[in-house]
mmCIF file of C-alpha atoms in Angstrom:
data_model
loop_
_atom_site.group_PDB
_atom_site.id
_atom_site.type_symbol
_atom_site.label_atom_id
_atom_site.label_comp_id
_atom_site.label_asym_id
_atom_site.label_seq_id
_atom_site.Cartn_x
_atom_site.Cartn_y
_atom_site.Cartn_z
ATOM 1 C CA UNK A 622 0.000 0.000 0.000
ATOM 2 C CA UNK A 623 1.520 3.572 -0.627
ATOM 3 C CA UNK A 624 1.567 5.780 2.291
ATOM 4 C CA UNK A 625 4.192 8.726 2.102
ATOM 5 C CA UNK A 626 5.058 10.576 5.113
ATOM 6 C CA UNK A 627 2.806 13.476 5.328
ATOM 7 C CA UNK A 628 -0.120 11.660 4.561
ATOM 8 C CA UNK A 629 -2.952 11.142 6.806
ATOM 9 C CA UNK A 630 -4.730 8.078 7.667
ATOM 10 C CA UNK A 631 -8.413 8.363 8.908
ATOM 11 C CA UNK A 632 -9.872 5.109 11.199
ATOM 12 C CA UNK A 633 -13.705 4.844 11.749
ATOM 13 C CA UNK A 634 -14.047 8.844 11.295
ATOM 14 C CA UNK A 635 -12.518 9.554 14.343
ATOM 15 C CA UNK A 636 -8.731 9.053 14.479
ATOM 16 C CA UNK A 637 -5.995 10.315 12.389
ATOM 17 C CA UNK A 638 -2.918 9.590 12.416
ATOM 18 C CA UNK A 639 0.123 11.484 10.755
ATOM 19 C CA UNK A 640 2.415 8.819 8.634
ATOM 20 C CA UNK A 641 5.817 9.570 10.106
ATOM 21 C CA UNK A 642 7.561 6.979 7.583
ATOM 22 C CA UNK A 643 7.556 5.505 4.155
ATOM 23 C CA UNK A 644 8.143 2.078 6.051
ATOM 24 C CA UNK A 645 5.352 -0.388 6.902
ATOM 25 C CA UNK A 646 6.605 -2.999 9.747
ATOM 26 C CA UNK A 647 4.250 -5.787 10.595
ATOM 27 C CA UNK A 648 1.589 -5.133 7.842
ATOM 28 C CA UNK A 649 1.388 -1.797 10.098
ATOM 29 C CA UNK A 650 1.694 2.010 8.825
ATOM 30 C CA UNK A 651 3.823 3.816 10.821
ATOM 31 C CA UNK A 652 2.481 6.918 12.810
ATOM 32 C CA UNK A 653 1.204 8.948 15.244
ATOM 33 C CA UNK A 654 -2.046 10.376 16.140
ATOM 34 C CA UNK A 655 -2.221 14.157 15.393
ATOM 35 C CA UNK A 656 -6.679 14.575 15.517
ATOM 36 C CA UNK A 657 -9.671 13.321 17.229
ATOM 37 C CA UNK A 658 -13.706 14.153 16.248
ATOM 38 C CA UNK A 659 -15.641 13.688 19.297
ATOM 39 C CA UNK A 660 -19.154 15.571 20.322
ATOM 40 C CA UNK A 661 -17.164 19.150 20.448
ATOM 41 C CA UNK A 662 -15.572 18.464 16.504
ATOM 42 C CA UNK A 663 -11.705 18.111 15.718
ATOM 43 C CA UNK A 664 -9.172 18.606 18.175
ATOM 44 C CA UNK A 665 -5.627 18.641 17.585
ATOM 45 C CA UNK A 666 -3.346 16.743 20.306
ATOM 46 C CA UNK A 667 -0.343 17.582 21.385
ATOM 47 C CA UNK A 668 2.425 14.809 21.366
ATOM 48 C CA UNK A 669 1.885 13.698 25.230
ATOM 49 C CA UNK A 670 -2.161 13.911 25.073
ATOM 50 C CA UNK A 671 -1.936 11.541 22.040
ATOM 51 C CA UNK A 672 0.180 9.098 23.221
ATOM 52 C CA UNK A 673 -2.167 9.004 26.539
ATOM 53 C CA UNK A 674 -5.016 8.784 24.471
ATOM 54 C CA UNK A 675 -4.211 6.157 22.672
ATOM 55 C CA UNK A 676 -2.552 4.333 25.600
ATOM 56 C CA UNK A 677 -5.869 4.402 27.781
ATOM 57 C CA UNK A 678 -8.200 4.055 24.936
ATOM 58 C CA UNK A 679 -7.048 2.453 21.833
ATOM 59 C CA UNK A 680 -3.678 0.170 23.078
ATOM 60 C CA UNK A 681 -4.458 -1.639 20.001
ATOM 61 C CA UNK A 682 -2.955 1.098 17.998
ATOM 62 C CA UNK A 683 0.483 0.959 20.223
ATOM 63 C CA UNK A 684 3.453 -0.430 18.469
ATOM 64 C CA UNK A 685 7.290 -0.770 19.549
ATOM 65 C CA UNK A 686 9.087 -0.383 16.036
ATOM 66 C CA UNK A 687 11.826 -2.910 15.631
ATOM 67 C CA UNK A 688 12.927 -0.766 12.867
ATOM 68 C CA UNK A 689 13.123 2.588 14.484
ATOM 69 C CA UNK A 690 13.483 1.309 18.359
ATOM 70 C CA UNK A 691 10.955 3.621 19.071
ATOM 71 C CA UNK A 692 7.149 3.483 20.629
ATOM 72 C CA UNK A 693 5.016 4.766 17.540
ATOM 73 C CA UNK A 694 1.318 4.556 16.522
ATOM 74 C CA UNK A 695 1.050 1.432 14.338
ATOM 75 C CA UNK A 696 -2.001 1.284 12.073
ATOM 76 C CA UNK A 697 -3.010 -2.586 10.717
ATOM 77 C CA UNK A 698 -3.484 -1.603 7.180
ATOM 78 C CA UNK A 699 -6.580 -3.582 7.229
ATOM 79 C CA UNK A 700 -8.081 -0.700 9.500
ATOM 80 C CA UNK A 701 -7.195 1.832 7.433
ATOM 81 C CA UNK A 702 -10.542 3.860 6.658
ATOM 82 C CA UNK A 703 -9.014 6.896 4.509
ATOM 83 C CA UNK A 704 -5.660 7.877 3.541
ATOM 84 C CA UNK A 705 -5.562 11.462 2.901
ATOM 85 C CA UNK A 706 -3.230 12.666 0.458
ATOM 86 C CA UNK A 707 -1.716 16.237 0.519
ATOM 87 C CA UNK A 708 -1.472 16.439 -3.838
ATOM 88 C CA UNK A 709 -5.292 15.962 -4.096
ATOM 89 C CA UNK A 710 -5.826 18.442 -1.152
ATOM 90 C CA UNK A 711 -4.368 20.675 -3.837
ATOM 91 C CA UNK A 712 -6.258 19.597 -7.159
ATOM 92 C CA UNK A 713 -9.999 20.407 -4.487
ATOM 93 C CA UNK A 714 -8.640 23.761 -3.490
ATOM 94 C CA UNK A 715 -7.645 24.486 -7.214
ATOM 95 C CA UNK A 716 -11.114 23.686 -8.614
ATOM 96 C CA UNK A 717 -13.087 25.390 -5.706
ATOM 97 C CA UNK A 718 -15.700 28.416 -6.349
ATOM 98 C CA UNK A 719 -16.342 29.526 -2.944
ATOM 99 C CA UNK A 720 -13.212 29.304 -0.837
ATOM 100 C CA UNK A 721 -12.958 30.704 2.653
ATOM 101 C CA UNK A 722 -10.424 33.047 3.926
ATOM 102 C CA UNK A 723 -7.547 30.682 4.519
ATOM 103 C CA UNK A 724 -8.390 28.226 1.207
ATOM 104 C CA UNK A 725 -7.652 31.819 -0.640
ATOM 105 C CA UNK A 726 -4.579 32.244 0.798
ATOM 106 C CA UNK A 727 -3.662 28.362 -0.171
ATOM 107 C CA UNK A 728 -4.891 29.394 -3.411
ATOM 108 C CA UNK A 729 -2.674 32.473 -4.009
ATOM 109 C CA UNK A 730 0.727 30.583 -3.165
ATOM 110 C CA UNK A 731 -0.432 27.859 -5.126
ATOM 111 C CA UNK A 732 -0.618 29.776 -8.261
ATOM 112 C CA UNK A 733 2.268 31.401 -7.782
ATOM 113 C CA UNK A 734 4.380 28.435 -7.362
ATOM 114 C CA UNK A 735 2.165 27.358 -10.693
ATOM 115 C CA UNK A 736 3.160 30.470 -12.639
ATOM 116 C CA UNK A 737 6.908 29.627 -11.061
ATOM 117 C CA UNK A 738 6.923 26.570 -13.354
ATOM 118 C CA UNK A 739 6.281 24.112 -10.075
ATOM 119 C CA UNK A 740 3.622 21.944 -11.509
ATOM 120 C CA UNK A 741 0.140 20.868 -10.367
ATOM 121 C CA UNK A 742 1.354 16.960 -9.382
ATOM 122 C CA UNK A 743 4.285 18.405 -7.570
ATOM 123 C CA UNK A 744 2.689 19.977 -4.878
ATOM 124 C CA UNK A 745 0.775 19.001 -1.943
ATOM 125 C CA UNK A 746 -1.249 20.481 1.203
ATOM 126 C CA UNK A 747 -1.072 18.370 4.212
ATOM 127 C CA UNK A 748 -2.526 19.832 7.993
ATOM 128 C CA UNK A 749 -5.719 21.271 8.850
ATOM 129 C CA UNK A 750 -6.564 22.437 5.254
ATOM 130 C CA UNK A 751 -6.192 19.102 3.964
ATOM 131 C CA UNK A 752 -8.790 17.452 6.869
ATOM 132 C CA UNK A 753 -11.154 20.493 6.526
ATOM 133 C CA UNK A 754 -10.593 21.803 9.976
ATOM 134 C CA UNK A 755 -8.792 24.807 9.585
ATOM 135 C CA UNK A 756 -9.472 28.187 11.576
ATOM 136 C CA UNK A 757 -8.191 32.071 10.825
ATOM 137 C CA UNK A 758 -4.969 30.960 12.856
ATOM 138 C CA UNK A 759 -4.580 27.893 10.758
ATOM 139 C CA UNK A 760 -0.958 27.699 9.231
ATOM 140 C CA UNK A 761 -0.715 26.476 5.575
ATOM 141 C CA UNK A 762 1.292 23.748 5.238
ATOM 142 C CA UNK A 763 2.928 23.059 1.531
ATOM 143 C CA UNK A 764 4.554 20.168 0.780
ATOM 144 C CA UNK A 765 6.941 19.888 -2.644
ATOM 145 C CA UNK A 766 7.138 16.484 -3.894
ATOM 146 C CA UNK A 767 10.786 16.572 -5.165
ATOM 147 C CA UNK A 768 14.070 17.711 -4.136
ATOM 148 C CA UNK A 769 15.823 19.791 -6.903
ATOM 149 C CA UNK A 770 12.174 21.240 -7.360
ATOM 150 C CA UNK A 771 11.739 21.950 -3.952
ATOM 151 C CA UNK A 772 15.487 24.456 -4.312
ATOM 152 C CA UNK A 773 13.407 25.942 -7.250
ATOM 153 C CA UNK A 774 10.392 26.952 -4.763
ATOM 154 C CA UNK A 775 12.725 28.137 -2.096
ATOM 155 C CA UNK A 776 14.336 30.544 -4.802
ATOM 156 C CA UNK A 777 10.769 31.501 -6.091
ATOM 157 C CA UNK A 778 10.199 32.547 -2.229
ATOM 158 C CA UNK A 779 12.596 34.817 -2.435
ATOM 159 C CA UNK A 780 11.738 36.572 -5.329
ATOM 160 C CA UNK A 781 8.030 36.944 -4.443
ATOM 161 C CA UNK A 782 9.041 38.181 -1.105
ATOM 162 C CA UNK A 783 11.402 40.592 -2.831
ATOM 163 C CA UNK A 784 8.664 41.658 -5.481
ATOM 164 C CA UNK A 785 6.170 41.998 -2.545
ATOM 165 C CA UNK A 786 3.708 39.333 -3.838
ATOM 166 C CA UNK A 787 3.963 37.636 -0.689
ATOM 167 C CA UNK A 788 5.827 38.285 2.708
ATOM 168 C CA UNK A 789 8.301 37.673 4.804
ATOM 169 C CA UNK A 790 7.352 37.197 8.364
ATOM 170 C CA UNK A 791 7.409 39.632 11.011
ATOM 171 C CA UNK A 792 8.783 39.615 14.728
ATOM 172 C CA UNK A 793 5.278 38.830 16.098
ATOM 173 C CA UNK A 794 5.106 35.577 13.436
ATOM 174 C CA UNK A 795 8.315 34.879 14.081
ATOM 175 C CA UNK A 796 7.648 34.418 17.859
ATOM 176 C CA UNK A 797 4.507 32.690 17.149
ATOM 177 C CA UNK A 798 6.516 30.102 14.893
ATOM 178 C CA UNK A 799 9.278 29.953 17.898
ATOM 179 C CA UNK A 800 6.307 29.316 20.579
ATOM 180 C CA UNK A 801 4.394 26.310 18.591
ATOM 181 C CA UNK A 802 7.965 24.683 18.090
ATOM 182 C CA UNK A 803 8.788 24.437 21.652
ATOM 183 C CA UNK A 804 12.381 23.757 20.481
ATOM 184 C CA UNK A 805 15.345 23.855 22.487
ATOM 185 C CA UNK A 806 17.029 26.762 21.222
ATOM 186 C CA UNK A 807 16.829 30.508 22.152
ATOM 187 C CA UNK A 808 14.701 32.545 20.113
ATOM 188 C CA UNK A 809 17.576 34.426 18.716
ATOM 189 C CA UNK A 810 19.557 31.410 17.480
ATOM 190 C CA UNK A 811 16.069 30.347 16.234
ATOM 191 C CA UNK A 812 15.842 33.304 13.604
ATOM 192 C CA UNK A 813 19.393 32.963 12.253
ATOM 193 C CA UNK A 814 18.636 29.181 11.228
ATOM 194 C CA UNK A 815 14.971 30.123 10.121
ATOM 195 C CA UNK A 816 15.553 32.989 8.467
ATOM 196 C CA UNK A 817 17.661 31.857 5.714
ATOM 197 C CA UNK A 818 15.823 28.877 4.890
ATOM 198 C CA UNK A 819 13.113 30.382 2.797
ATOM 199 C CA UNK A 820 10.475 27.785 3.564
ATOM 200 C CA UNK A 821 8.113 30.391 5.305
ATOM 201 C CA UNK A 822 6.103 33.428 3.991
ATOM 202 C CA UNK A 823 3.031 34.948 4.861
ATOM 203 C CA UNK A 824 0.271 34.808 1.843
ATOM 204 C CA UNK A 825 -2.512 37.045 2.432
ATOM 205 C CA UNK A 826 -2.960 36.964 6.417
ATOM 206 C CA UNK A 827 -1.699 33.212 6.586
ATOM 207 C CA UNK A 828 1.695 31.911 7.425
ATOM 208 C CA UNK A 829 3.340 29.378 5.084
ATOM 209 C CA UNK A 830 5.731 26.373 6.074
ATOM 210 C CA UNK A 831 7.051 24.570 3.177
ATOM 211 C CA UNK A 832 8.671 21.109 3.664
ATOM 212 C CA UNK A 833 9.476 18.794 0.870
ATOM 213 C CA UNK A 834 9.809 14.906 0.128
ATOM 214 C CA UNK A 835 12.335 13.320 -1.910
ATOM 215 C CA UNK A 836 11.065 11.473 -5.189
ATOM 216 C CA UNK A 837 11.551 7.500 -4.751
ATOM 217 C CA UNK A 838 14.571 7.981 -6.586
ATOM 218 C CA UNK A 839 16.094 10.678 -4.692
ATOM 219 C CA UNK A 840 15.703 8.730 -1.435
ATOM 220 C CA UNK A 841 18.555 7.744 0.594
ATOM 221 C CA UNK A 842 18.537 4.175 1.737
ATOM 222 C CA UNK A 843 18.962 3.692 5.277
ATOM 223 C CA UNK A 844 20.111 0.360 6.589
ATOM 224 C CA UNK A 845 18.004 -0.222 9.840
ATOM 225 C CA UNK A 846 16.924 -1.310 12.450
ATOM 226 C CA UNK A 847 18.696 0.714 14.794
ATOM 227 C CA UNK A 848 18.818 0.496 18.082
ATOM 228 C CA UNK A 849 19.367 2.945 20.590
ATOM 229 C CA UNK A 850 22.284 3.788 22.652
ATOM 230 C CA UNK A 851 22.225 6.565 25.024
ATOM 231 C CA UNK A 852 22.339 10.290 24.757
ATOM 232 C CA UNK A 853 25.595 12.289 23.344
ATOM 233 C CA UNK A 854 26.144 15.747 22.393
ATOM 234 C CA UNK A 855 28.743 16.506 19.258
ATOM 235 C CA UNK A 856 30.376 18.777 17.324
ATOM 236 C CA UNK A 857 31.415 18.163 14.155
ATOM 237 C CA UNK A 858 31.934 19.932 10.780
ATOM 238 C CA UNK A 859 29.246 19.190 8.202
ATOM 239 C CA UNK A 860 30.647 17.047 5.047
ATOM 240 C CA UNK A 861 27.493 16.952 3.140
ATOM 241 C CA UNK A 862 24.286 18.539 3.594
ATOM 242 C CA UNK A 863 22.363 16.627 -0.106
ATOM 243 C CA UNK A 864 19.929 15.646 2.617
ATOM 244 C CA UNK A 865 19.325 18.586 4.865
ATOM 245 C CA UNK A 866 15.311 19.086 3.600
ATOM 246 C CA UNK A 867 14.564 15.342 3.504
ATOM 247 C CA UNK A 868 11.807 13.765 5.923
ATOM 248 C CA UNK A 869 14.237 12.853 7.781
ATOM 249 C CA UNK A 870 16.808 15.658 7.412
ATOM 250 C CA UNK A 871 20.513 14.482 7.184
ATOM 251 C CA UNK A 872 23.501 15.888 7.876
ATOM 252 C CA UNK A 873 26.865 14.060 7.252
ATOM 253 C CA UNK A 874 29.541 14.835 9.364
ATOM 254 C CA UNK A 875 33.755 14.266 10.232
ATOM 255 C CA UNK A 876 32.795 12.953 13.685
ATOM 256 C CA UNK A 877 35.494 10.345 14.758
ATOM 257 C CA UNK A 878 32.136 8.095 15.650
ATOM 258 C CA UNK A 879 28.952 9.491 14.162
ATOM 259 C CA UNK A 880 28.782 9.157 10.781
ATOM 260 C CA UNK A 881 25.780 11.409 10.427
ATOM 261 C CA UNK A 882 23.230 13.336 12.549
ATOM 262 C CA UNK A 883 19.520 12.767 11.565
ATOM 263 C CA UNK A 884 15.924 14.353 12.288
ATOM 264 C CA UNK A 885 12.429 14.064 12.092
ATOM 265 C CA UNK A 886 11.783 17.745 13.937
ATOM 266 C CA UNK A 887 10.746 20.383 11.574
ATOM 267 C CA UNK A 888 12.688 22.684 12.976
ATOM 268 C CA UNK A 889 16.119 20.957 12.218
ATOM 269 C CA UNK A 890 15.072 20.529 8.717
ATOM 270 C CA UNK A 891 17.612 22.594 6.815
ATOM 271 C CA UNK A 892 19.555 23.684 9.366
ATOM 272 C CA UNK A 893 23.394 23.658 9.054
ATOM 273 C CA UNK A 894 24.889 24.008 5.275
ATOM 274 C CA UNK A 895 27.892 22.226 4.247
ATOM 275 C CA UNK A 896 31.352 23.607 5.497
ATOM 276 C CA UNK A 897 29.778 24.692 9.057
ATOM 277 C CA UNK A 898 30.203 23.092 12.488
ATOM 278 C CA UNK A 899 27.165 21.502 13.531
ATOM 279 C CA UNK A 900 26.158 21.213 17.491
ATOM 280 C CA UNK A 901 23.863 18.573 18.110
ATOM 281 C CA UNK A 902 22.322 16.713 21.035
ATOM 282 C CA UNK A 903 20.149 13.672 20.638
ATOM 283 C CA UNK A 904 20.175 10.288 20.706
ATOM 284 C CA UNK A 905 23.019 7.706 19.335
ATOM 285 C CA UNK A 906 21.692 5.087 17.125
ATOM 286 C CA UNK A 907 23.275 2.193 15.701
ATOM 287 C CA UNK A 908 22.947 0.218 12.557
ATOM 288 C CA UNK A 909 22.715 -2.849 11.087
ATOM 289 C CA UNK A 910 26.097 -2.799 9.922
ATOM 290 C CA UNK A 911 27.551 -1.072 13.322
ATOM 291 C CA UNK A 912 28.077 2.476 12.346
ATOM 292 C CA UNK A 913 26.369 5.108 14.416
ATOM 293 C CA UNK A 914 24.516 8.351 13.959
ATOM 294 C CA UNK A 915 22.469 10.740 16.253
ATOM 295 C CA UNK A 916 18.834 11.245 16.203
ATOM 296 C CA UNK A 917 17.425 14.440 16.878
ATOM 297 C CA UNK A 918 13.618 14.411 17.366
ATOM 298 C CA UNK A 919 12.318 11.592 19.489
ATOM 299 C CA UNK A 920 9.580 13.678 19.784
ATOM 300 C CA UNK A 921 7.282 16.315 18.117
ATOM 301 C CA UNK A 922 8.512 18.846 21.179
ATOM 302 C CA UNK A 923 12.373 17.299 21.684
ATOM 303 C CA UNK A 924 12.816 18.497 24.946
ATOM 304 C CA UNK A 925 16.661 18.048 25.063
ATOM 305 C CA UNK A 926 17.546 17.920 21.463
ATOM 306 C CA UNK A 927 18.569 20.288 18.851
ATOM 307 C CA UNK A 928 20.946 21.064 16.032
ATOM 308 C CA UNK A 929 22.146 24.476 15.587
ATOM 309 C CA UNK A 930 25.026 25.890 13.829
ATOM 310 C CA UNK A 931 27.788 26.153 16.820
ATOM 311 C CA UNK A 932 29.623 29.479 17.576
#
């Protein structure tokens, strides 16, 4: 069955999960619940409340992955009800006659990144938008299927920032952005990695986060399972940053014992660029074959772990 990361998967109307990995395990997709409907409508959980939930309520849905060493949401595909899929979220806002506020502001990127050259089959709109429970504070969230087209978009950012057509964001976004991250890093150091990413813009009133995922053959192959080894900070210079906007983000370092440092945080996507010394603290992983890397992100929040560009 194909499930991407950034794809949503419905059960009995009421769950839904976000698909954290290309990899199924155990006839299981791999992910974790991000919305429930009950009697008061769609709620978004934070990591902790959906882990609870589904511990108290649903163990069914619990799953230790041998491949990742880590406690994820593991959905039988059998029980799979919908998979929601961010590139038709865009062909429905495309062909819409009455949007709302926010689908407007999807809209106008959208057809900029169209007029850019980015085409239709190549983009994607995963989040709130594409389960039909956004609000006027409701982020947009773009996804670019493709990573040398993904550069283009991050150019054509720039330029429609420059020619005004959209925006970049101001201090008040910016410390909206910082608070929903919850990431361990000051504010400041925050803005100097964000800043020159150019994956966010405001269009219209709405802010924009763009994230991207690699075509099949643009993928690196990993050679899991790994298993887990204990906490480690590092510094090392970055040797090769092909992978630093992947889901998971990869940087390859000089590091006497860690070959690479890896993340599934959004905020570490794109964060150090080849040549610079990265700081990271996570977790050390090993591989199949013995080598080791450290994983940043064992959560949504990562209270503890971070990548930043050292001093």
């Amino acid at each position: 069955m194909l499930i991407r990361p950034k794809d949503y998967i419905g059960v009995d109307d009421k769950l839904f999960f976000a698909v954290v990995s290309e990899f199924q395990e155990e006839n299981r997709a791999l992910t974790w619940l991000r919305y429930i409907k009950d009697e008061h409508g769609m709620r978004k959980l934070a990591t902790e409340q959906a882990g609870d939930l589904i511990s108290d309520s649903y163990p069914e849905f619990q799953f230790h992955s041998h491949y990742a060493d880590s406690d994820l949401h593991g959905i039988p595909l059998g029980s799979i009800g919908h998979i929601y899929q961010p590139d038709q979220t865009v062909t429905r806002l495309l062909n819409m006659t009455r949007p709302d506020g926010k689908q407007r502001d999807a809209i106008k990127i959208l057809k900029l990144l169209l007029d850019a050259g980015i085409q239709e089959d190549h983009l994607g709109i995963s989040g709130s938008l594409m389960l039909d429970t956004h609000n006027e504070k409701s982020d947009i969230d773009i996804i670019i299927y493709g990573r040398e087209l993904f550069y283009k978009v991050r150019q054509s950012i720039k330029n429609y920032i420059e020619s005004g057509e959209l925006e970049a964001l101001d201090n008040p976004s910016w410390i909206d952005a910082f608070q929903r991250r919850s990431c361990d890093i000051s504010f400041e150091d925050y803005c100097l990695h964000e800043k020159r990413k150019f994956n966010k813009c405001i269009s219209g009133t709405s802010k924009v986060d763009i994230s991207m995922i690699p075509e099949v053959s643009e993928r690196f192959q990993e050679n899991g399972p790994f298993q887990k080894q204990g906490r480690e900070k590092i510094e090392s210079i970055v040797t090769d940053d092909t992978y630093a906007y992947d889901f998971p983000a990869r940087y390859f370092t000089d590091h006497e014992t860690i070959s690479e440092v890896v993340s599934y945080t959004a905020t570490y996507i794109g964060q150090v660029q080849k040549g610079e010394r990265i700081e990271a603290a996570g977790y050390v992983e090993q591989d199949s074959d013995g080598k080791t890397r450290l994983l940043v992100g064992t959560s949504r929040e990562a209270a503890g772990e971070y990548i930043r560009v050292a001093d």
